[in-house]
Amino acid sequence: MTQRKQKLELTWIGKDVRPKLEPRILLEDQARSYVADVRVTNKDIFDNRLIFGDNLLALKALESEFTGKVKCVFIDPPYNTGSAFTHYDDGLEHSIWLGLMRDRLEIIKRLLVDDGSLWITIDDNEAHYLKVLCDEVFGRGCFVTAFIWKKVDSPNDNKVPITPDHEYLLCFTKTPGARPFKQKQDDSILSAYRKPDAESDRPYRDRLLKKNGKNSLRSDRPSMFFPLTAPDGTEVLPIHDDGREARWAMGKAGVDELIKKNELIWKKRENGWIPYTREYAPNSPARPYPTIWNDLDTTRQTKSHQKKLFGEDVFDTPKPEDMLKRVLDISTNPGDLVLDSFAGSGTTGAVAHKMGRGWIMIELGDHCHTHIIPRMKKVIDGQDPGGVTEVTSWKGGGGFRYFKLAPSLLMQDKWSQWVISKEYNASMLAEALCKLEGFRYEPSDSIFWMQGRSTETDFLYCTTQTLSVEQLNQISEEVGDGRTLLVLCSAFRGKSDNWPNLTVKKIPKAVLHKCEWGHDDYSLKVENLPKPPKKQRTSLFDYMEGGDE
């Protein structure tokens, strides 16, 4: 008997259950879209996108257009399951949450560019499960670190022995081992260098060429003990003040390179000539970011900013704008695309906009309209003085387009038969079928059957009509040799193999198996969860313990 190959993995109830997501089309509502009255700079970005709808379906809707195009994904997934899981044991609670996150992470990974990164804020409830889940989706080699954000500036409750004052920010790259990040700009580094003087027109500092401290003896690195010729022609060897033979800080090839670049400096001291290496200050002084972030705005300070934006209707755990700025400073450049599929109050989009990054935000809650749109309008109009506005020198400009998810393509009629939704017009139907069949929706202005294409010679045409033999003959003749056409229609006459350059299929039959139709909400809500299993009575003891149900 062959044994199943074992592997290290995180398992949970229902892990093998995966939704067959429908790739919905996005419908723009121009009345809710918004642009600045004037162009503020030549770098203003107008094609940002705010999507109202279930975030898993919205991520799926973005796949065909944005796969491999997003530079940074920042998400703050909710974990508000307390009341939702009253009737479930702890294992099932975590299982549902992990399944929901896994489905989203897999699409997010596909949306990222090869040098893109994912950042997730999370608390202790699921941080460690989520880390292992991300290891499985992205690969352990893609894990960068878990940053720690100090979210409070005073204890939450003085009556308890331990009070949480931090959250985690998990960081993963799409490519294993890649670290496509920038260091933190820090002009204080320049204080360690001498200002330009008679010796140099650039800030500089000189360091002893002789190695000091640990592993500094000749016996530690014999090849780094060799004579150098001083300006007066004398030979100089690395010798410690106590007379022990030392070594240089680099080998002979490195010293020769210093001499070639005129960066070996000799200075006359009381005990003879001493060699130094000259190090020039960097043009853009920077240092690595720490992993503990205790210098950012706290939840209290962030709420204060949000009260100025929204009045008293603020979020319980908003993320500060300076946190998002730091993430985007590390991981992106101006013009890069940023995605947040749990948009909340719109902080990611607000900061990305102020920093000159393109953005996509997805939100299903009512605050898409009560918080995000008003907030982004203030940002675009230059009327949000808080957050990172001052440090980014933001003056306003740009805009965004508002989209909502289209309804499901198929619906059941009164006989429970799947039919094309009456809410779909001809162009919506064509675009939806292009997504389902892997075609780009590119309708021709002059050729009626050229509605989508997968290659330069392969096209798609759809209609709700019944096509006759004569109509298919005419279409086949127009398509001609060297091109192919997928025809999707309600019905057709003749045999599908009568036309070698056509593939003719009936709709909706041809797409019935592709998706879960009519499923509009994959969010974590009580009504979307599977019903808790009813407890089975197995003994008199169970009846005595359980009481009436």
Coordinates of C-alpha atoms in Angstrom, one line a residue:
M1 CA 0.0 0.0 0.0
T2 CA 1.4 3.4 -1.0
Q3 CA 1.6 6.0 1.7
R4 CA 0.4 9.5 1.2
K5 CA 3.3 11.9 0.9
Q6 CA 3.5 14.0 4.0
K7 CA 4.3 17.7 4.1
L8 CA 4.5 20.4 6.6
E9 CA 1.3 22.4 6.4
L10 CA -1.5 24.2 8.3
T11 CA -4.7 22.2 8.2
W12 CA -8.2 23.3 9.1
I13 CA -11.8 22.1 8.7
G14 CA -12.9 22.6 5.1
K15 CA -9.5 23.4 3.7
D16 CA -10.2 21.5 0.5
V17 CA -13.4 23.4 -0.1
R18 CA -12.8 26.2 -2.6
P19 CA -15.4 28.6 -4.1
K20 CA -15.8 28.6 -7.8
L21 CA -15.8 32.4 -8.1
E22 CA -17.7 34.2 -10.9
P23 CA -15.4 36.8 -12.6
R24 CA -17.9 39.6 -12.5
I25 CA -17.6 42.7 -14.6
L26 CA -17.4 46.2 -13.0
L27 CA -19.9 48.8 -13.8
E28 CA -18.9 52.5 -13.5
D29 CA -21.2 54.9 -11.8
Q30 CA -20.0 58.3 -13.1
A31 CA -22.3 60.2 -10.7
R32 CA -20.2 58.8 -7.8
S33 CA -16.8 59.2 -9.6
Y34 CA -14.9 62.4 -8.8
V35 CA -12.1 64.5 -10.2
A36 CA -10.4 67.7 -9.3
D37 CA -11.7 70.9 -10.9
V38 CA -8.2 71.7 -12.3
R39 CA -5.0 69.7 -12.9
V40 CA -2.6 70.6 -10.1
T41 CA 0.5 68.9 -11.5
N42 CA 1.4 67.0 -14.6
K43 CA 1.7 63.9 -12.4
D44 CA -1.9 63.9 -11.2
I45 CA -3.5 60.5 -11.3
F46 CA -7.2 60.2 -12.3
D47 CA -7.7 56.5 -13.1
N48 CA -7.8 55.4 -9.5
R49 CA -10.6 53.0 -8.7
L50 CA -13.0 52.6 -5.8
I51 CA -15.0 49.4 -6.0
F52 CA -18.2 48.8 -4.0
G53 CA -18.9 45.1 -3.5
D54 CA -17.8 41.9 -1.9
N55 CA -14.0 42.0 -1.8
L56 CA -13.4 38.4 -2.9
L57 CA -15.6 38.8 -6.0
A58 CA -14.0 42.2 -6.6
L59 CA -10.5 40.7 -6.5
K60 CA -11.6 38.1 -8.9
A61 CA -13.1 40.8 -11.2
L62 CA -9.7 42.6 -11.2
E63 CA -7.7 39.5 -12.2
S64 CA -8.1 39.7 -15.9
E65 CA -6.9 43.3 -16.1
F66 CA -4.5 43.7 -13.2
T67 CA -2.6 40.4 -12.9
G68 CA 1.0 41.2 -12.4
K69 CA 0.5 44.9 -12.1
V70 CA 0.1 45.8 -8.4
K71 CA 3.2 46.9 -6.6
C72 CA 2.0 46.9 -3.1
V73 CA -1.1 45.4 -1.3
F74 CA -1.9 46.7 2.1
I75 CA -4.9 45.0 4.0
D76 CA -6.3 45.3 7.4
P77 CA -8.7 42.3 7.5
P78 CA -11.4 42.4 10.1
Y79 CA -11.6 40.0 12.9
N80 CA -14.9 40.8 14.5
T81 CA -16.2 37.2 14.8
G82 CA -17.2 37.2 18.5
S83 CA -21.0 37.1 18.0
A84 CA -20.8 35.4 14.7
F85 CA -19.3 32.2 16.2
T86 CA -21.4 31.8 19.3
H87 CA -22.5 28.3 18.3
Y88 CA -19.2 27.1 16.9
D89 CA -16.3 25.4 18.6
D90 CA -12.9 27.2 18.5
G91 CA -11.6 25.0 15.7
L92 CA -14.4 25.7 13.3
E93 CA -14.1 29.5 14.1
H94 CA -10.5 29.6 13.0
S95 CA -11.2 27.3 10.1
I96 CA -13.8 29.6 8.5
W97 CA -11.5 32.6 9.0
L98 CA -8.5 30.9 7.5
G99 CA -10.5 29.6 4.5
L100 CA -11.8 33.2 3.8
M101 CA -8.3 34.6 4.0
R102 CA -6.7 31.8 1.9
D103 CA -9.0 32.5 -1.0
R104 CA -8.2 36.2 -1.0
L105 CA -4.5 35.8 -0.6
E106 CA -4.2 33.5 -3.6
I107 CA -5.7 36.1 -5.9
I108 CA -3.7 38.9 -4.3
K109 CA -0.5 37.0 -5.0
R110 CA -1.5 36.8 -8.7
L111 CA -2.2 40.5 -8.8
L112 CA 1.3 41.4 -7.5
V113 CA 4.2 42.3 -9.8
D114 CA 7.2 40.1 -9.4
D115 CA 8.9 42.6 -7.1
G116 CA 5.7 43.5 -5.3
S117 CA 4.9 43.0 -1.6
L118 CA 2.0 42.3 0.7
W119 CA 1.5 44.0 4.1
I120 CA -1.2 42.8 6.6
T121 CA -2.1 44.3 9.9
I122 CA -3.3 41.8 12.4
D123 CA -3.6 41.3 16.2
D124 CA -2.8 38.4 18.4
N125 CA -6.1 36.5 17.7
E126 CA -4.9 35.3 14.3
A127 CA -1.4 36.7 13.7
H128 CA 0.4 33.4 14.0
Y129 CA -2.1 31.3 12.1
L130 CA -2.0 34.0 9.4
K131 CA 1.8 33.9 9.2
V132 CA 1.8 30.1 8.6
L133 CA -1.1 30.5 6.1
C134 CA 0.9 33.1 4.1
D135 CA 4.0 30.9 4.3
E136 CA 1.9 28.2 2.5
V137 CA 0.4 30.6 -0.1
F138 CA 3.5 32.7 -0.8
G139 CA 6.3 30.4 0.4
R140 CA 8.5 30.7 3.5
G141 CA 11.2 32.3 1.4
C142 CA 8.9 35.2 0.7
F143 CA 8.5 36.2 4.4
V144 CA 10.3 39.4 5.2
T145 CA 9.4 40.2 8.8
A146 CA 6.7 40.9 11.3
F147 CA 6.8 44.6 12.2
I148 CA 5.3 45.7 15.5
W149 CA 3.2 48.8 15.8
K150 CA 2.7 50.4 19.2
K151 CA -0.9 51.4 18.9
V152 CA -1.6 52.9 22.3
D153 CA 0.1 55.7 24.2
S154 CA -1.5 54.9 27.5
P155 CA -2.8 51.6 29.1
N156 CA -6.2 50.5 27.9
D157 CA -7.3 49.2 31.3
N158 CA -5.3 49.7 34.5
K159 CA -7.3 47.0 36.3
V160 CA -5.9 44.0 34.3
P161 CA -2.5 42.5 34.7
I162 CA -1.7 42.5 31.0
T163 CA -3.1 44.9 28.3
P164 CA -2.3 44.6 24.6
D165 CA -0.6 47.7 23.3
H166 CA 0.6 46.5 19.9
E167 CA -0.4 45.0 16.6
Y168 CA 1.6 43.1 14.0
L169 CA 2.3 44.1 10.4
L170 CA 3.2 41.0 8.4
C171 CA 5.3 41.6 5.3
F172 CA 5.7 39.1 2.4
T173 CA 7.2 39.5 -1.1
K174 CA 5.9 37.8 -4.2
T175 CA 9.3 36.5 -5.2
P176 CA 11.3 34.3 -2.7
G177 CA 14.3 36.0 -1.3
A178 CA 13.5 39.3 -3.0
R179 CA 13.8 42.5 -0.9
P180 CA 12.7 45.3 -3.3
F181 CA 12.6 47.9 -0.5
K182 CA 14.2 51.2 0.2
Q183 CA 15.9 52.4 3.4
K184 CA 14.8 55.2 5.6
Q185 CA 16.1 58.6 4.6
D186 CA 18.1 60.1 7.6
D187 CA 20.1 63.3 7.3
S188 CA 21.4 62.9 10.8
I189 CA 23.9 60.4 9.3
L190 CA 25.7 63.4 7.9
S191 CA 26.7 64.5 11.4
A192 CA 29.2 61.6 11.5
Y193 CA 31.1 63.2 8.5
R194 CA 33.4 66.2 8.3
K195 CA 32.1 69.1 6.2
P196 CA 34.0 69.8 2.9
D197 CA 37.3 71.4 3.6
A198 CA 40.7 71.9 2.0
E199 CA 41.2 68.1 1.8
S200 CA 37.9 67.3 0.1
D201 CA 35.0 69.0 -1.6
R202 CA 32.6 66.4 -0.2
P203 CA 31.6 65.4 3.3
Y204 CA 34.0 62.7 4.5
R205 CA 35.4 60.7 7.4
D206 CA 38.6 58.8 7.8
R207 CA 38.9 55.4 9.4
L208 CA 41.9 53.5 10.5
L209 CA 43.0 50.8 8.0
K210 CA 44.3 48.7 10.9
K211 CA 41.7 46.3 12.3
N212 CA 40.9 46.8 16.0
G213 CA 38.9 44.8 18.4
K214 CA 37.8 41.1 17.9
N215 CA 39.7 39.0 15.3
S216 CA 42.2 41.8 14.8
L217 CA 45.4 39.8 15.1
R218 CA 47.7 38.6 12.4
S219 CA 47.0 35.0 13.4
D220 CA 43.2 35.6 12.8
R221 CA 43.7 36.5 9.1
P222 CA 47.4 36.0 8.1
S223 CA 46.8 37.1 4.5
M224 CA 45.9 40.6 5.8
F225 CA 49.3 41.1 7.3
F226 CA 51.5 42.8 4.7
P227 CA 53.6 45.9 4.4
L228 CA 52.4 49.2 2.9
T229 CA 54.7 51.9 1.6
A230 CA 54.3 55.3 3.3
P231 CA 54.8 58.7 1.6
D232 CA 58.4 58.8 2.7
G233 CA 59.2 55.4 1.4
T234 CA 59.2 53.5 4.7
E235 CA 57.4 50.3 5.1
V236 CA 54.4 50.2 7.5
L237 CA 53.0 47.1 9.1
P238 CA 49.8 46.7 11.2
I239 CA 51.0 46.6 14.8
H240 CA 48.8 47.1 18.0
D241 CA 49.9 49.7 20.6
D242 CA 50.9 46.8 22.9
G243 CA 53.3 45.5 20.2
R244 CA 51.2 42.6 19.0
E245 CA 51.1 41.9 15.3
A246 CA 47.7 43.0 14.0
R247 CA 46.2 42.9 10.5
W248 CA 44.6 45.4 8.0
A249 CA 40.8 45.6 7.7
M250 CA 41.0 44.3 4.2
G251 CA 43.2 42.2 1.9
K252 CA 45.9 43.4 -0.6
A253 CA 43.4 43.6 -3.5
G254 CA 41.1 45.8 -1.5
V255 CA 44.0 48.1 -0.5
D256 CA 45.2 48.3 -4.1
E257 CA 41.7 49.4 -5.1
L258 CA 41.8 52.1 -2.4
I259 CA 45.1 53.4 -3.8
K260 CA 43.7 53.4 -7.3
K261 CA 40.6 55.4 -6.2
N262 CA 42.8 57.8 -4.1
E263 CA 41.0 56.7 -1.0
L264 CA 44.0 55.5 1.0
I265 CA 45.0 58.5 3.2
W266 CA 48.3 58.8 5.1
K267 CA 48.6 60.9 8.2
K268 CA 51.8 61.7 10.1
R269 CA 51.6 60.9 13.8
E270 CA 54.2 60.9 16.6
N271 CA 54.9 57.2 16.1
G272 CA 55.1 57.4 12.4
W273 CA 52.8 57.2 9.3
I274 CA 49.3 55.8 9.9
P275 CA 47.1 54.7 6.9
Y276 CA 43.4 55.5 6.9
T277 CA 40.6 54.8 4.5
R278 CA 38.5 57.7 3.3
E279 CA 34.8 57.2 3.3
Y280 CA 32.6 59.8 1.7
A281 CA 29.1 60.7 2.9
P282 CA 26.3 59.1 0.7
N283 CA 24.4 61.4 -1.6
S284 CA 21.1 60.2 0.0
P285 CA 21.9 59.2 3.6
A286 CA 19.7 56.4 4.7
R287 CA 19.6 53.6 7.3
P288 CA 17.5 50.3 7.6
Y289 CA 14.1 50.6 9.1
P290 CA 13.6 49.0 12.5
T291 CA 11.0 46.3 13.0
I292 CA 9.5 48.0 16.1
W293 CA 7.5 51.0 15.2
N294 CA 6.9 53.1 18.3
D295 CA 7.3 56.5 16.6
L296 CA 4.0 56.5 14.6
D297 CA 0.6 57.9 15.5
T298 CA -1.4 55.8 17.9
T299 CA -5.0 54.7 17.7
R300 CA -6.0 57.7 19.8
Q301 CA -4.2 60.2 17.6
T302 CA -5.6 58.6 14.5
K303 CA -9.2 58.8 15.8
S304 CA -8.6 62.5 16.5
H305 CA -7.8 63.0 12.8
Q306 CA -10.8 60.9 11.8
K307 CA -13.1 63.0 13.9
K308 CA -12.1 66.0 11.9
L309 CA -13.0 64.1 8.8
F310 CA -16.1 62.3 9.8
G311 CA -17.3 63.8 13.1
E312 CA -18.0 61.3 15.9
D313 CA -18.6 58.4 13.5
V314 CA -15.0 57.0 13.6
F315 CA -13.7 53.5 13.3
D316 CA -12.7 51.5 16.5
T317 CA -9.2 50.6 15.2
P318 CA -8.2 53.0 12.4
K319 CA -4.7 52.7 11.0
P320 CA -2.6 56.0 11.0
E321 CA -1.7 57.7 7.8
D322 CA 2.0 57.8 8.8
M323 CA 2.0 54.0 9.0
L324 CA 0.7 53.8 5.4
K325 CA 3.2 56.4 4.3
R326 CA 6.1 54.3 5.8
V327 CA 4.9 51.2 4.1
L328 CA 4.6 53.0 0.7
D329 CA 8.0 54.7 1.3
I330 CA 9.6 51.3 1.8
S331 CA 7.9 49.4 -1.0
T332 CA 6.8 51.7 -3.8
N333 CA 7.8 54.6 -6.0
P334 CA 5.6 57.4 -7.4
G335 CA 3.3 56.1 -10.1
D336 CA 3.2 52.5 -8.7
L337 CA -0.2 50.9 -8.1
V338 CA -1.4 50.2 -4.5
L339 CA -4.3 47.9 -3.6
D340 CA -6.4 47.6 -0.4
S341 CA -9.2 45.1 -0.6
F342 CA -10.4 45.9 3.0
A343 CA -10.6 49.6 2.5
G344 CA -12.4 50.5 5.7
S345 CA -12.3 54.3 6.1
G346 CA -10.1 54.7 3.0
T347 CA -6.7 55.4 4.7
T348 CA -4.7 53.5 2.1
G349 CA -6.2 55.4 -0.8
A350 CA -5.9 58.7 0.9
V351 CA -2.2 58.2 1.6
A352 CA -1.4 56.7 -1.8
H353 CA -3.1 59.6 -3.4
K354 CA -1.1 62.2 -1.4
M355 CA 2.1 60.3 -2.3
G356 CA 1.5 60.2 -6.0
R357 CA 0.7 56.5 -6.2
G358 CA -2.2 55.0 -8.1
W359 CA -4.7 53.1 -6.0
I360 CA -7.5 50.6 -6.0
M361 CA -9.8 50.2 -3.0
I362 CA -12.5 47.7 -2.4
E363 CA -15.2 48.0 0.3
L364 CA -18.6 46.4 0.8
G365 CA -19.9 48.3 3.8
D366 CA -22.0 51.4 3.8
H367 CA -18.9 53.4 4.8
C368 CA -17.8 53.2 1.2
H369 CA -20.3 56.0 0.7
T370 CA -20.4 57.6 4.2
H371 CA -16.6 57.7 4.8
I372 CA -14.4 56.8 1.8
I373 CA -16.0 59.0 -0.9
P374 CA -16.3 62.1 1.3
R375 CA -12.7 61.5 2.5
M376 CA -11.3 61.1 -1.0
K377 CA -13.2 64.2 -2.2
K378 CA -11.5 66.2 0.6
V379 CA -8.1 64.8 -0.4
I380 CA -8.7 65.6 -4.1
D381 CA -9.9 69.1 -3.3
G382 CA -6.9 69.8 -1.0
Q383 CA -9.3 70.1 2.0
D384 CA -7.7 67.4 4.3
P385 CA -5.0 69.2 6.4
G386 CA -4.3 66.2 8.6
G387 CA -2.4 62.9 8.4
V388 CA 0.5 63.1 6.0
T389 CA -0.7 66.1 4.0
E390 CA 2.0 68.4 5.3
V391 CA 4.9 66.1 5.1
T392 CA 4.0 65.1 1.5
S393 CA 3.3 68.8 0.6
W394 CA -0.1 67.7 -0.8
K395 CA -2.1 70.5 -2.4
G396 CA -4.9 68.4 -4.0
G397 CA -5.6 67.1 -7.5
G398 CA -6.3 63.9 -9.4
G399 CA -9.5 61.8 -9.0
F400 CA -11.1 58.4 -8.9
R401 CA -13.6 56.3 -10.7
Y402 CA -16.4 54.5 -8.8
F403 CA -17.4 51.0 -9.8
K404 CA -19.8 48.5 -8.4
L405 CA -19.9 44.7 -9.1
A406 CA -22.4 43.7 -11.8
P407 CA -25.1 41.2 -10.7
S408 CA -24.5 37.5 -11.4
L409 CA -24.6 36.7 -15.1
L410 CA -27.1 33.9 -14.6
M411 CA -30.3 33.7 -12.6
Q412 CA -32.8 31.0 -12.0
D413 CA -36.3 31.5 -13.6
K414 CA -39.5 30.4 -12.0
W415 CA -38.9 26.8 -13.1
S416 CA -35.4 26.9 -11.4
Q417 CA -33.7 26.9 -14.8
W418 CA -30.5 28.9 -15.2
V419 CA -31.0 31.8 -17.7
I420 CA -29.1 35.0 -18.5
S421 CA -30.0 37.8 -16.1
K422 CA -32.4 40.4 -17.5
E423 CA -30.2 43.1 -16.0
Y424 CA -27.5 42.4 -18.7
N425 CA -27.6 44.3 -21.9
A426 CA -25.6 43.2 -25.0
S427 CA -22.4 44.9 -24.1
M428 CA -22.5 43.7 -20.5
L429 CA -23.1 40.2 -21.8
A430 CA -20.2 40.3 -24.2
E431 CA -17.8 41.6 -21.5
A432 CA -18.9 39.0 -19.0
L433 CA -18.5 36.2 -21.5
C434 CA -15.0 37.5 -22.4
K435 CA -14.0 37.2 -18.8
L436 CA -15.4 33.8 -18.4
E437 CA -13.7 32.5 -21.6
G438 CA -10.4 34.2 -21.0
F439 CA -10.7 36.9 -23.7
R440 CA -10.0 40.6 -23.6
Y441 CA -13.2 42.7 -24.1
E442 CA -12.2 44.8 -27.1
P443 CA -15.4 45.4 -29.2
S444 CA -14.7 46.6 -32.8
D445 CA -16.5 49.7 -34.0
S446 CA -16.9 48.3 -37.5
I447 CA -17.1 44.4 -37.2
F448 CA -20.1 43.2 -35.3
W449 CA -18.7 39.8 -34.4
M450 CA -15.4 41.1 -33.2
Q451 CA -16.3 41.7 -29.5
G452 CA -13.3 40.1 -27.7
R453 CA -9.9 38.7 -28.5
S454 CA -7.4 36.3 -26.9
T455 CA -4.7 36.7 -29.6
E456 CA -4.2 38.6 -32.8
T457 CA -6.2 36.0 -34.7
D458 CA -8.6 34.5 -32.1
F459 CA -11.9 36.4 -31.4
L460 CA -15.2 36.0 -29.5
Y461 CA -18.7 36.9 -30.5
C462 CA -21.9 36.4 -28.4
T463 CA -25.6 36.9 -29.0
T464 CA -28.8 35.9 -27.4
Q465 CA -30.3 35.1 -30.8
T466 CA -30.7 31.7 -32.5
L467 CA -28.2 31.6 -35.4
S468 CA -29.2 30.0 -38.6
V469 CA -27.0 28.1 -41.0
E470 CA -27.0 31.0 -43.4
Q471 CA -25.9 33.4 -40.6
L472 CA -23.1 31.2 -39.5
N473 CA -22.0 30.7 -43.1
Q474 CA -21.8 34.4 -43.5
I475 CA -19.9 34.9 -40.3
S476 CA -17.5 32.1 -41.2
E477 CA -16.8 33.6 -44.6
E478 CA -16.1 37.0 -43.0
V479 CA -13.7 35.5 -40.4
G480 CA -11.8 33.8 -43.2
D481 CA -8.7 31.7 -43.2
G482 CA -6.0 32.4 -40.6
R483 CA -8.5 33.6 -38.0
T484 CA -10.7 31.8 -35.5
L485 CA -13.9 32.8 -33.7
L486 CA -15.7 31.5 -30.6
V487 CA -19.4 32.0 -31.1
L488 CA -21.7 31.9 -28.1
C489 CA -25.4 32.0 -28.8
S490 CA -28.7 30.9 -27.3
A491 CA -29.1 28.2 -30.1
F492 CA -28.0 27.5 -33.6
R493 CA -28.9 25.4 -36.6
G494 CA -26.6 22.9 -38.2
K495 CA -23.6 21.0 -36.8
S496 CA -20.9 22.8 -34.9
D497 CA -18.2 21.2 -36.9
N498 CA -19.5 22.5 -40.2
W499 CA -17.4 25.6 -39.9
P500 CA -13.7 24.9 -39.3
N501 CA -12.8 28.5 -38.3
L502 CA -15.8 28.7 -35.8
T503 CA -16.3 27.1 -32.4
V504 CA -20.0 27.4 -31.7
K505 CA -21.5 26.9 -28.2
K506 CA -24.8 27.5 -26.6
I507 CA -25.3 29.8 -23.7
P508 CA -25.9 29.5 -20.8
K509 CA -25.1 25.8 -21.1
A510 CA -21.5 26.4 -22.2
V511 CA -20.7 28.4 -19.0
L512 CA -22.9 26.7 -16.4
H513 CA -20.1 24.6 -14.9
K514 CA -17.6 27.4 -14.6
C515 CA -18.9 29.3 -11.5
E516 CA -21.1 29.5 -8.5
W517 CA -23.9 31.6 -9.9
G518 CA -26.0 34.0 -7.9
H519 CA -23.6 34.0 -4.9
D520 CA -23.1 37.7 -4.1
D521 CA -21.6 37.7 -0.6
Y522 CA -18.5 35.9 0.5
S523 CA -17.9 38.2 3.5
L524 CA -17.7 37.1 7.1
K525 CA -21.3 37.5 8.2
V526 CA -23.4 35.2 10.4
E527 CA -26.0 34.6 7.6
N528 CA -23.2 33.4 5.3
L529 CA -21.7 30.8 7.6
P530 CA -22.7 27.2 7.4
K531 CA -25.3 26.2 9.9
P532 CA -23.8 24.7 13.1
P533 CA -24.3 21.0 13.3
K534 CA -27.1 19.9 15.6
K535 CA -25.9 17.9 18.6
Q536 CA -26.7 14.3 18.3
R537 CA -28.1 12.5 21.4
T538 CA -26.1 9.4 22.0
S539 CA -26.9 8.5 25.6
L540 CA -29.1 9.2 28.5
F541 CA -26.2 11.2 29.9
D542 CA -26.3 13.6 26.9
Y543 CA -30.0 14.3 27.5
M544 CA -29.4 14.9 31.2
E545 CA -26.5 17.3 30.4
G546 CA -28.0 19.1 27.4
G547 CA -31.5 19.9 28.6
D548 CA -34.2 20.9 26.2
E549 CA -33.3 22.2 22.7

